[in-house]
PDB file of C-alpha atoms in Angstrom:
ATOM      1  CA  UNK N  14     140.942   1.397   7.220  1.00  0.00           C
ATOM      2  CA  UNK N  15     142.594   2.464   3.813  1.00  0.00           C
ATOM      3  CA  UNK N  16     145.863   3.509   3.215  1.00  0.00           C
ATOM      4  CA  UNK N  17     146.353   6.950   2.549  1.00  0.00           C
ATOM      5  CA  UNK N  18     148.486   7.876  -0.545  1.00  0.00           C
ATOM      6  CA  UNK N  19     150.253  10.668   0.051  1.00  0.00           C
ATOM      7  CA  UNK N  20     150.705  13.002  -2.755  1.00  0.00           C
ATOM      8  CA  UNK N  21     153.277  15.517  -1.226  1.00  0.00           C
ATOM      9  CA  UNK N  22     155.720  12.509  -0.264  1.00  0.00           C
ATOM     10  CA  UNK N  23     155.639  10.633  -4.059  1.00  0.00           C
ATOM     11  CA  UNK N  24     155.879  14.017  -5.991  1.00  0.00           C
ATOM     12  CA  UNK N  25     158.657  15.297  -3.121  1.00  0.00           C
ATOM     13  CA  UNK N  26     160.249  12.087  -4.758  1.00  0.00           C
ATOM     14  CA  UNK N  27     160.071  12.807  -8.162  1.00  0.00           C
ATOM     15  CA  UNK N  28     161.324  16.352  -7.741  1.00  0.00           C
ATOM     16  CA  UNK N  29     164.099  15.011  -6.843  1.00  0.00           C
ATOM     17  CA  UNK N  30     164.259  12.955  -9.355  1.00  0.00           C
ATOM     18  CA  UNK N  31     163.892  16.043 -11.425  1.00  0.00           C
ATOM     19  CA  UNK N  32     166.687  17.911  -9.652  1.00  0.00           C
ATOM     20  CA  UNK N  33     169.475  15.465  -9.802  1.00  0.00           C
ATOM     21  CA  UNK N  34     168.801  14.584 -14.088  1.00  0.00           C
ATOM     22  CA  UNK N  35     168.421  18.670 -14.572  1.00  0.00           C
ATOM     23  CA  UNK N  36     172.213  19.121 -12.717  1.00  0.00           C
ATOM     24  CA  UNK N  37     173.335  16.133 -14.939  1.00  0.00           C
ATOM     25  CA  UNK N  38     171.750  18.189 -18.228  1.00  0.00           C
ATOM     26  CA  UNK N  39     173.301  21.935 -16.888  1.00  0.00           C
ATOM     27  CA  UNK N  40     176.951  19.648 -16.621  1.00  0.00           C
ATOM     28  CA  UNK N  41     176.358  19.216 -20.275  1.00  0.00           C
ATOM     29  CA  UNK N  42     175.436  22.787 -20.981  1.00  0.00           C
ATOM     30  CA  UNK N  43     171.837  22.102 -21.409  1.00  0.00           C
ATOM     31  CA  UNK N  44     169.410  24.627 -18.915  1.00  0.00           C
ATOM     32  CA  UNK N  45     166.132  23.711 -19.002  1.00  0.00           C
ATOM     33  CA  UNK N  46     163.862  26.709 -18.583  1.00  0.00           C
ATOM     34  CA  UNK N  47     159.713  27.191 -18.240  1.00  0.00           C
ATOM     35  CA  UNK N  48     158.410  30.213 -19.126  1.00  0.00           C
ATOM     36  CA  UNK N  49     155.151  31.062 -17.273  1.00  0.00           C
ATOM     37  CA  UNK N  50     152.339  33.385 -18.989  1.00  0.00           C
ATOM     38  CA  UNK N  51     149.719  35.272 -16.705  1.00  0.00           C
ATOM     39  CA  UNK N  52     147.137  37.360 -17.818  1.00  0.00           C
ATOM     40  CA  UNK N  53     144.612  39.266 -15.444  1.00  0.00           C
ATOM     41  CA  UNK N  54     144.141  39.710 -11.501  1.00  0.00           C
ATOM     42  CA  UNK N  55     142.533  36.181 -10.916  1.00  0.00           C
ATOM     43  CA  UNK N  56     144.034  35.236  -7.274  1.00  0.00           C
ATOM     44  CA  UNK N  57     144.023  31.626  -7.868  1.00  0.00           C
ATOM     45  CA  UNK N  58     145.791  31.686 -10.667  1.00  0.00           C
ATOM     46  CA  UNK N  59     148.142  33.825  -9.356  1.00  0.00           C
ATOM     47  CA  UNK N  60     148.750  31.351  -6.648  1.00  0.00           C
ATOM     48  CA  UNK N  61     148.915  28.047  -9.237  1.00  0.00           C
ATOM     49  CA  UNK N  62     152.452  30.418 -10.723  1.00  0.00           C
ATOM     50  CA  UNK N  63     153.550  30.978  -7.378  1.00  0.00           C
ATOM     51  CA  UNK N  64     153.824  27.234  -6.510  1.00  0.00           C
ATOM     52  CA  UNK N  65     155.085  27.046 -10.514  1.00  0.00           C
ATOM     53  CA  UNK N  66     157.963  29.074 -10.084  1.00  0.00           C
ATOM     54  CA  UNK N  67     158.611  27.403  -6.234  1.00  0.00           C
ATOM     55  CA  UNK N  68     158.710  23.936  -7.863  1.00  0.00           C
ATOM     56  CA  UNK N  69     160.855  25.108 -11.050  1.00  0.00           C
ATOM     57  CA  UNK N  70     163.080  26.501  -7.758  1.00  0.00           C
ATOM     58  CA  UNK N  71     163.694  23.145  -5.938  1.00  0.00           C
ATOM     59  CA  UNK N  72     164.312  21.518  -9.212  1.00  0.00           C
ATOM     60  CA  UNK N  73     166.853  23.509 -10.422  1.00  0.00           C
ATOM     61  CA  UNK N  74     164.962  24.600 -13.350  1.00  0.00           C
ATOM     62  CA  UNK N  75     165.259  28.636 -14.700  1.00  0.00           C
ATOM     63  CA  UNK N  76     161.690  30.056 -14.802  1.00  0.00           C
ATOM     64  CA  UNK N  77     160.421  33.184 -16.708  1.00  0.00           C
ATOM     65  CA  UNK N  78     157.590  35.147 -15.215  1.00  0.00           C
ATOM     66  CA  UNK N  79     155.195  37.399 -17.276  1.00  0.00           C
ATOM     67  CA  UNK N  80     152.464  38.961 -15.860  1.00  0.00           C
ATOM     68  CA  UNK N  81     150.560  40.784 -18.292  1.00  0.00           C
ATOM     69  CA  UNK N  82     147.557  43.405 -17.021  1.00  0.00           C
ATOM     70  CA  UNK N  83     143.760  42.265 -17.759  1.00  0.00           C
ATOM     71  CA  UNK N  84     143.575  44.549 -21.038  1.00  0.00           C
ATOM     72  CA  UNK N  85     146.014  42.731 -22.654  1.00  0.00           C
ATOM     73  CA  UNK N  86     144.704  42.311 -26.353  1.00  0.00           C
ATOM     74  CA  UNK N  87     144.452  38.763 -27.862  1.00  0.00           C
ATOM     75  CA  UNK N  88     147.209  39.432 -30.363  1.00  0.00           C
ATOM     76  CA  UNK N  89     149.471  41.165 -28.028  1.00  0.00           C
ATOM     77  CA  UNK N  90     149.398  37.836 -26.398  1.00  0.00           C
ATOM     78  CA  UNK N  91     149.630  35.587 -29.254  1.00  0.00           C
ATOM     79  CA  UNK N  92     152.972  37.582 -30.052  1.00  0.00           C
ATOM     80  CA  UNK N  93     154.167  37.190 -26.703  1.00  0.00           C
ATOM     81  CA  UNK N  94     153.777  33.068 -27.423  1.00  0.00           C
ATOM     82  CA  UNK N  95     155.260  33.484 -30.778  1.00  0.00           C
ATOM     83  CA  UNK N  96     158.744  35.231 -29.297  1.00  0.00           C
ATOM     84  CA  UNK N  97     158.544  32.046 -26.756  1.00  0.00           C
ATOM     85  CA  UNK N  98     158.219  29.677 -29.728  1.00  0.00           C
ATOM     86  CA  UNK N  99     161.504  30.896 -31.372  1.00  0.00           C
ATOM     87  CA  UNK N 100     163.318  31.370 -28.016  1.00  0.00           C
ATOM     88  CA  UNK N 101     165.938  28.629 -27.801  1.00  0.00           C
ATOM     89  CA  UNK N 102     166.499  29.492 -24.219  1.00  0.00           C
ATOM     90  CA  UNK N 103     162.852  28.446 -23.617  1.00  0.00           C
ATOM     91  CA  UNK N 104     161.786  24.853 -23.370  1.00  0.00           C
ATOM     92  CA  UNK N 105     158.497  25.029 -22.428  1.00  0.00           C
ATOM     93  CA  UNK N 106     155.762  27.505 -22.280  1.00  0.00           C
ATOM     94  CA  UNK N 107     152.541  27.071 -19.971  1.00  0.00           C
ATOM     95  CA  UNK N 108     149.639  29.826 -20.220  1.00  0.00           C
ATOM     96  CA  UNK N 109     147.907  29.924 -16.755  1.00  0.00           C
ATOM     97  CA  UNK N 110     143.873  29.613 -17.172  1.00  0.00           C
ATOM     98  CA  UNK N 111     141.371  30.826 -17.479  1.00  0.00           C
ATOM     99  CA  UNK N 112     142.232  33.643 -19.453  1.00  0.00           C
ATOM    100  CA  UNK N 113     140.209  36.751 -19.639  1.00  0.00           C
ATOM    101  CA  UNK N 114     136.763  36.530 -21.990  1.00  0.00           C
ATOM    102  CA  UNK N 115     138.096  38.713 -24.598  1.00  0.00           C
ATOM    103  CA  UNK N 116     141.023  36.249 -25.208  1.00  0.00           C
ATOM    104  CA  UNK N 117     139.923  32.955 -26.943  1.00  0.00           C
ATOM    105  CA  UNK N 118     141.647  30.246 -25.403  1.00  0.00           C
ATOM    106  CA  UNK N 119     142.181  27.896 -27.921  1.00  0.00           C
ATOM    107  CA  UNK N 120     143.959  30.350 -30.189  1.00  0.00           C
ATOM    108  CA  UNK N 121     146.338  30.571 -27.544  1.00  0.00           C
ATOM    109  CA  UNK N 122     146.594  26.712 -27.387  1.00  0.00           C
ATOM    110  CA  UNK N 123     146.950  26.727 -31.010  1.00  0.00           C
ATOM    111  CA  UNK N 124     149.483  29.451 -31.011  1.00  0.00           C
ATOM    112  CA  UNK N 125     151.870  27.310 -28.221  1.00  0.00           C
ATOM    113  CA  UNK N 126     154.594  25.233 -30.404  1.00  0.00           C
ATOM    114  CA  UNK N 127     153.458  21.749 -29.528  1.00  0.00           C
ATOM    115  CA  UNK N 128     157.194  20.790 -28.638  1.00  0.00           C
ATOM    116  CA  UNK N 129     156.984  23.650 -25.640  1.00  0.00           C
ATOM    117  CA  UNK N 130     153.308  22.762 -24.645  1.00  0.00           C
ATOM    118  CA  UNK N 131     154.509  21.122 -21.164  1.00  0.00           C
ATOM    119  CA  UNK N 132     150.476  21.674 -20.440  1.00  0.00           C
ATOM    120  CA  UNK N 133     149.951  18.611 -23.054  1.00  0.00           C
ATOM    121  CA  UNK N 134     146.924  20.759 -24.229  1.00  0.00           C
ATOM    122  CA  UNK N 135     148.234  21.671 -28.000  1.00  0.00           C
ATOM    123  CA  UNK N 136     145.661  18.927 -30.142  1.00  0.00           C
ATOM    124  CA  UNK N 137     148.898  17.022 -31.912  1.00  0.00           C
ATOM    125  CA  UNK N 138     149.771  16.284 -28.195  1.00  0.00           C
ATOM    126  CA  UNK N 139     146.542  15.211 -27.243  1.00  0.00           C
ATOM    127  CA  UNK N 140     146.055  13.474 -30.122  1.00  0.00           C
ATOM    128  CA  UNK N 141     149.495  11.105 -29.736  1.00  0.00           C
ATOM    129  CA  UNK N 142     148.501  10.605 -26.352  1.00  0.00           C
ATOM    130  CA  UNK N 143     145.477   9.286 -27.981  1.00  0.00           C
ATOM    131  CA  UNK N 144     147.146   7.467 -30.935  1.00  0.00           C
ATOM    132  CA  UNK N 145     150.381   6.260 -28.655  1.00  0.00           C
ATOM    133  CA  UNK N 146     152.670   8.854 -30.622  1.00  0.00           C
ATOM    134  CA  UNK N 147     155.408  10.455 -28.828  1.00  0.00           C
ATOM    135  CA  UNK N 148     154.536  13.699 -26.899  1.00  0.00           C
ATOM    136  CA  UNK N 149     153.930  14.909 -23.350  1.00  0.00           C
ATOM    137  CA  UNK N 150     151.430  13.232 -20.888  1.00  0.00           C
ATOM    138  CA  UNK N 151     149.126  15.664 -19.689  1.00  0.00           C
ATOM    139  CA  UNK N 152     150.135  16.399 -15.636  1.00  0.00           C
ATOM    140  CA  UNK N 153     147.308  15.471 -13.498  1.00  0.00           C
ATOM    141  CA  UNK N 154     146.558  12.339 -15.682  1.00  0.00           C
ATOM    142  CA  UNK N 155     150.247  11.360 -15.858  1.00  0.00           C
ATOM    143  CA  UNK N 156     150.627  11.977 -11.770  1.00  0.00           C
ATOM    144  CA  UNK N 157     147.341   9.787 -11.000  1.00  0.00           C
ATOM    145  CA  UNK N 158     148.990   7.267 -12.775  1.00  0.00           C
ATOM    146  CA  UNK N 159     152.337   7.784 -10.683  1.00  0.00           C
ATOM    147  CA  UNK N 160     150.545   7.547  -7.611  1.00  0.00           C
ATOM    148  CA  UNK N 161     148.933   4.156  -8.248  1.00  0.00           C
ATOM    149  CA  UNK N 162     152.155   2.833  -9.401  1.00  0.00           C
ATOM    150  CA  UNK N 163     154.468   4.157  -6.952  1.00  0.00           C
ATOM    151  CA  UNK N 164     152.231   3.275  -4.177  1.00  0.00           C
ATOM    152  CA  UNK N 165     152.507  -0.430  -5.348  1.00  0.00           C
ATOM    153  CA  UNK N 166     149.754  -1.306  -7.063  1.00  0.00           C
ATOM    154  CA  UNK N 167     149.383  -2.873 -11.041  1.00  0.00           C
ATOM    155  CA  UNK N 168     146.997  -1.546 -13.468  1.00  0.00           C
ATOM    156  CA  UNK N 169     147.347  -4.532 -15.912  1.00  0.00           C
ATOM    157  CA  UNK N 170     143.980  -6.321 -16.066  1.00  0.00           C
ATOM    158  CA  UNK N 171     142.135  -4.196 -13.096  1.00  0.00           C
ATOM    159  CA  UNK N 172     138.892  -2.846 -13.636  1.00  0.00           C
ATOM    160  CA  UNK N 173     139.142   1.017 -13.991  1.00  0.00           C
ATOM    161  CA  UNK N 174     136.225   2.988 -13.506  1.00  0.00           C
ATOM    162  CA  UNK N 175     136.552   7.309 -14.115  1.00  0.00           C
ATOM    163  CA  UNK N 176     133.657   9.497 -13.129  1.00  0.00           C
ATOM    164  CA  UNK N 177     133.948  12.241 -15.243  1.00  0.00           C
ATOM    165  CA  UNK N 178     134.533  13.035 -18.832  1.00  0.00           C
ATOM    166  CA  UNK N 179     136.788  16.603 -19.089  1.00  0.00           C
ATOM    167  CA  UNK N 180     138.943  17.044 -21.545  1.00  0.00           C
ATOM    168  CA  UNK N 181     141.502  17.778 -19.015  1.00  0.00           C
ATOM    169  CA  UNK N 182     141.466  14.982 -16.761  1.00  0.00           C
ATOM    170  CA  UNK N 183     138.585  12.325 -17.470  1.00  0.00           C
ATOM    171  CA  UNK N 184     139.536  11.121 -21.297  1.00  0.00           C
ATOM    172  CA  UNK N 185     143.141  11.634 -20.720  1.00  0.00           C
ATOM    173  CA  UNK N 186     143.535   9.614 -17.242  1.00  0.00           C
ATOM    174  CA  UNK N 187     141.407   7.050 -19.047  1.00  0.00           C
ATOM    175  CA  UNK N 188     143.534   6.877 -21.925  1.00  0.00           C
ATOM    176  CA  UNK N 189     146.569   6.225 -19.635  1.00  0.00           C
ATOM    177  CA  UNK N 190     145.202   3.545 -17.767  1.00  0.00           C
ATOM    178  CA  UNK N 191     144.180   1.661 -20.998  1.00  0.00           C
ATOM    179  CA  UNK N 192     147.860   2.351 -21.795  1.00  0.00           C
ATOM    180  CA  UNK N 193     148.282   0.409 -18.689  1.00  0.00           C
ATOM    181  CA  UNK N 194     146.670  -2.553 -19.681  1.00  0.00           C
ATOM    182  CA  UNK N 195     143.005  -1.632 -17.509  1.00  0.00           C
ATOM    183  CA  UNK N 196     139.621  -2.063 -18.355  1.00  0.00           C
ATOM    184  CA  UNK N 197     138.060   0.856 -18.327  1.00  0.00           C
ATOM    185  CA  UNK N 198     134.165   2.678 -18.055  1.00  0.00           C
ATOM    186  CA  UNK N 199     134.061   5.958 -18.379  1.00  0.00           C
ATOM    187  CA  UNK N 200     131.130   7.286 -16.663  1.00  0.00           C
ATOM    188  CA  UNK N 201     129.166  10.687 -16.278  1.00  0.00           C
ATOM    189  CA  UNK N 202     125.809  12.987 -15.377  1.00  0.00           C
ATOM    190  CA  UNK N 203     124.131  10.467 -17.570  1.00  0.00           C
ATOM    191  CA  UNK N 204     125.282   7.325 -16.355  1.00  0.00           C
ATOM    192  CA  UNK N 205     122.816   4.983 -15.399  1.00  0.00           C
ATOM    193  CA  UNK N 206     123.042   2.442 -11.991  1.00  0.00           C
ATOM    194  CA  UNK N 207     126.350   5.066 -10.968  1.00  0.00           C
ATOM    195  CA  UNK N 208     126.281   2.981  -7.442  1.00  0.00           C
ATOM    196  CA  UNK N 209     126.537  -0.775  -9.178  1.00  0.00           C
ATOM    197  CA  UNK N 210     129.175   0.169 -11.775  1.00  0.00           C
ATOM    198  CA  UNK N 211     131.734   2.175  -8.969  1.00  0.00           C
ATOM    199  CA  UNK N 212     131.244  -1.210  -6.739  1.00  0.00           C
ATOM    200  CA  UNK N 213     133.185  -3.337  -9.774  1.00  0.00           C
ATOM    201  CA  UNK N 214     136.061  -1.333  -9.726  1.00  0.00           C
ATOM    202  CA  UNK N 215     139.299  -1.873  -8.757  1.00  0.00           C
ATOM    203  CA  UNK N 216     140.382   1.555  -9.114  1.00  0.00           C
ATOM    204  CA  UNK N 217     137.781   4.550  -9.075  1.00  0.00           C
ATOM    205  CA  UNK N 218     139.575   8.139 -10.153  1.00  0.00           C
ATOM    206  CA  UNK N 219     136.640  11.018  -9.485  1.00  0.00           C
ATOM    207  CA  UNK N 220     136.831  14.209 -11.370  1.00  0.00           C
ATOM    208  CA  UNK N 221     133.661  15.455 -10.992  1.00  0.00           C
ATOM    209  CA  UNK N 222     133.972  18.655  -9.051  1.00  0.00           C
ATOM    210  CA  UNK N 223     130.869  18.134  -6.883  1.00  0.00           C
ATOM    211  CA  UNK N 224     131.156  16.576  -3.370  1.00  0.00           C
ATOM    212  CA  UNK N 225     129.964  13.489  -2.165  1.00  0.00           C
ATOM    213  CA  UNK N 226     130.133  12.023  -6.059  1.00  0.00           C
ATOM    214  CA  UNK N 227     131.340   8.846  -4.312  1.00  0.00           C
ATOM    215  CA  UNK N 228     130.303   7.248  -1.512  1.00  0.00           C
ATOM    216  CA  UNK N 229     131.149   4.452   0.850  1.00  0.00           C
ATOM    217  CA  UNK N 230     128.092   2.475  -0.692  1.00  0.00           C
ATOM    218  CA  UNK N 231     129.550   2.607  -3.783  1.00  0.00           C
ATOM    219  CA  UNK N 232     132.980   1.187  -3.431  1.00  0.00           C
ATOM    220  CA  UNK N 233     134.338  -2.489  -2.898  1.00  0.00           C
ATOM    221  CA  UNK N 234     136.929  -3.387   0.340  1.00  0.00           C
ATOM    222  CA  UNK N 235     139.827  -3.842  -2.091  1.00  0.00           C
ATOM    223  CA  UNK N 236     139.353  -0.632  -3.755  1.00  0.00           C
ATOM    224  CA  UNK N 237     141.677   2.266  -4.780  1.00  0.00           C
ATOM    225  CA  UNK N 238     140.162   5.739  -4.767  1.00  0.00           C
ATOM    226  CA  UNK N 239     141.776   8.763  -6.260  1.00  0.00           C
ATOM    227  CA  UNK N 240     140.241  12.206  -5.585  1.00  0.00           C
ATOM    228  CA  UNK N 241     140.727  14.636  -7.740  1.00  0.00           C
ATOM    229  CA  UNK N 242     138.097  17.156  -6.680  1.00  0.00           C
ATOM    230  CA  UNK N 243     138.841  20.724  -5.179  1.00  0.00           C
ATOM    231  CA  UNK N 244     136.039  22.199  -3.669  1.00  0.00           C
ATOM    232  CA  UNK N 245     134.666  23.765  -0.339  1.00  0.00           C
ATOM    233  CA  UNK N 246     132.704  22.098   2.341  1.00  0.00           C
ATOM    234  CA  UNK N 247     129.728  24.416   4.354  1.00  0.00           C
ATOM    235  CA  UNK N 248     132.351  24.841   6.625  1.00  0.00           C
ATOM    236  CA  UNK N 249     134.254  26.810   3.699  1.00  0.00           C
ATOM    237  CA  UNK N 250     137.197  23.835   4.437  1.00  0.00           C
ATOM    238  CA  UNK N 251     138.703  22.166   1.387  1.00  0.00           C
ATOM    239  CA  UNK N 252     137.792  18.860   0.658  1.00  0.00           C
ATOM    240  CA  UNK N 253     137.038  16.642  -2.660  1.00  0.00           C
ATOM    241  CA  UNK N 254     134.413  14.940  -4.922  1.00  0.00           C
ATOM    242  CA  UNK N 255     134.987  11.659  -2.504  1.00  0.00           C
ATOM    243  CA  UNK N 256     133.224  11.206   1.010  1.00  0.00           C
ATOM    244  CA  UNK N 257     136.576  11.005   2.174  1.00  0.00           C
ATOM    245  CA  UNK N 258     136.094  10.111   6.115  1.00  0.00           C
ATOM    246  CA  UNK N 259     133.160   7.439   5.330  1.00  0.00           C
ATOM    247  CA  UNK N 260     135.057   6.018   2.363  1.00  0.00           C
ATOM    248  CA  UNK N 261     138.485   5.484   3.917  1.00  0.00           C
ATOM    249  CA  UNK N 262     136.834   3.154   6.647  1.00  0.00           C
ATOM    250  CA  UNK N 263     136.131   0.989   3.195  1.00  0.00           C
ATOM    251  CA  UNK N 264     139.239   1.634   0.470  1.00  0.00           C
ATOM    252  CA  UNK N 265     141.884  -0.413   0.433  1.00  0.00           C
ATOM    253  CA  UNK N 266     143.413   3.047  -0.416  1.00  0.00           C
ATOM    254  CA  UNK N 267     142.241   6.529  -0.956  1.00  0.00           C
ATOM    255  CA  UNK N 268     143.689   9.876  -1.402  1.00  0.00           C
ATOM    256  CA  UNK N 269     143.046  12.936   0.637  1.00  0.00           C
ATOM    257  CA  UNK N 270     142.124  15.937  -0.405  1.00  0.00           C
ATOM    258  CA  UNK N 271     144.274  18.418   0.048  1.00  0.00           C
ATOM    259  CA  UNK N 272     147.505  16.339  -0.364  1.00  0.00           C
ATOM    260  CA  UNK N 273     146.827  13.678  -2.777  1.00  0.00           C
ATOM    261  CA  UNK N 274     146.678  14.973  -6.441  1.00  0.00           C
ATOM    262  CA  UNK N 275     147.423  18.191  -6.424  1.00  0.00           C
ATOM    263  CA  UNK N 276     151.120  17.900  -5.228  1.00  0.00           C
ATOM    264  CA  UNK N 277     151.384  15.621  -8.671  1.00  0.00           C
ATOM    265  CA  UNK N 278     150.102  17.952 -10.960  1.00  0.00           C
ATOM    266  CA  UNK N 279     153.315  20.826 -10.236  1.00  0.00           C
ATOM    267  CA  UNK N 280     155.576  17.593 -10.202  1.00  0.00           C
ATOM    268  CA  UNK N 281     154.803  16.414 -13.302  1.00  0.00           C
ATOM    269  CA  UNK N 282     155.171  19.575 -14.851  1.00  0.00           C
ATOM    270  CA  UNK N 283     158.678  19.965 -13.758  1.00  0.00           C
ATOM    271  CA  UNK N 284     159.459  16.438 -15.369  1.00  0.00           C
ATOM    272  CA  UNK N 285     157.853  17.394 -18.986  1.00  0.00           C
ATOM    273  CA  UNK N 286     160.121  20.598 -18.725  1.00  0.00           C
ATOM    274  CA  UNK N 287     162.927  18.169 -18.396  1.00  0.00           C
ATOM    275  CA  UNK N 288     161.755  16.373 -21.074  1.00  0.00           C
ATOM    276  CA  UNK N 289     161.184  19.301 -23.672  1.00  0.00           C
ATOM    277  CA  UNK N 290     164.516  20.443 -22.628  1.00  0.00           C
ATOM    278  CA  UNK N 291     166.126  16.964 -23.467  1.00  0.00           C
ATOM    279  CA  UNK N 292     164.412  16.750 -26.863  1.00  0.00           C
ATOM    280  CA  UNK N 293     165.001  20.210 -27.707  1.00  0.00           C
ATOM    281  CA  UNK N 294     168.842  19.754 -26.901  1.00  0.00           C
TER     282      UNK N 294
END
């Protein structure tokens, strides 16, 4: 039976972490401060701020809320970015998506000042992620990679195999385990023999969003699975891209869906706010 990683305990842990170097910061006058951008009615996205403004909350961090209607024109919100960007009060600036189809999206990235883009979507952040510059690690990535490690295991020299190639979460988590000394496949839609390449690995991370990508055929006794699905069963009940119940008879560790990633994601946006504040300081 695997171990189960639990994502709420290890990102309770470094919200803490969070809290106690932000009080060290506000003793030195420093206030670190996210500002949050909303556009529309979309009630997912409405909740993703909610549990923004709750984490920036517990870790002592100021948070700006603006909720702009679903008409909003693309350049009134590229002037809203561009009063963030010369804010000094504001360390980093996150953009909740998707945005409405009028509004191109990668303006807005463009328009974010790449030392407030706590998203790590601006392309000179990606791109010294890529390069090993300095800039911020994009969340979910950077929390998969703080799950493995704080749950004890080593990257260096494992084989790494990532189903799923989004900008968002398949390059970038397999950028960061290379970091980490892994060998890594990417794989995807077109792979070919899916089955025989998961059953090398020594660490599978699915992104896939479609359930049942992995199964328990597919995975080795000593491996480590990270979910990072969100979907819906039938049953309407949440659940991942990972035959989670089969699987975890198999794993030598898995994470659950809800529970595992997602808890990471908010966490490790509260500690690139810390950083941005810190560099901007």
């Amino acid at each position: 039976m695997a171990k189960i990683i639990d994502g709420k305990a290890i990102s309770s842990e470094i919200k803490q972490e969070v809290k106690e170097e932000t009080e060290q910061l506000q003793k030195n006058g420093i206030f670190p401060c996210l500002a949050v951008v909303l556009v529309g009615e979309n009630s997912a996205s409405k909740v993703y701020v909610n549990n923004k403004k709750k984490a920036c909350e517990a870790c002592g961090i100021a948070s700006l809320s603006y909720e702009l209607p679903e008409t909003t024109t693309e350049a009134e919100l590229l002037e809203l970015i561009q009063k963030l960007n010369v804010d000094k009060k504001i360390n980093g600036i996150l953009v909740q998506l998707p945005l409405p189809k009028h509004i191109d999206e990668t303006k807005v990235i463009l328009a974010i000042s790449p030392e407030k883009d706590v998203d790590c979507f601006h392309p000179q952040n990606v791109g010294a992620l890529h390069t090993g510059g300095k800039g911020f690690l994009p969340c979910t990535p950077a929390g998969i990679l703080e799950l493995i490690k704080r749950s004890g295991y080593d990257i260096t020299g494992k084989e790494c195999v990532v189903i799923g190639r989004s900008n968002i979460v398949g390059k970038p988590v397999s950028m960061l385990l290379l970091k980490e000394n892994g060998t890594v496949t990417i794989c995807h839609s077109k792979t070919k023999n899916l089955p025989e390449v998961c059953k090398r690995a020594d660490i599978i991370v699915v992104a896939t969003g479609k359930i049942n990508t992995l199964t328990k055929d597919m995975v080795k006794e000593s491996a480590i699975v990270i979910d990072v699905g969100m979907n819906r069963n039938e049953e309407g009940k949440l659940c991942g891209d990972v035959d989670f119940e089969n699987v975890k008879q198999k794993a030598e560790a898995i994470t659950p869906v809800p529970g595992g990633v997602g808890p990471m994601t908010i966490a490790m946006l509260m500690k690139n706010c810390l950083t941005a504040a810190k560099n901007q300081a």
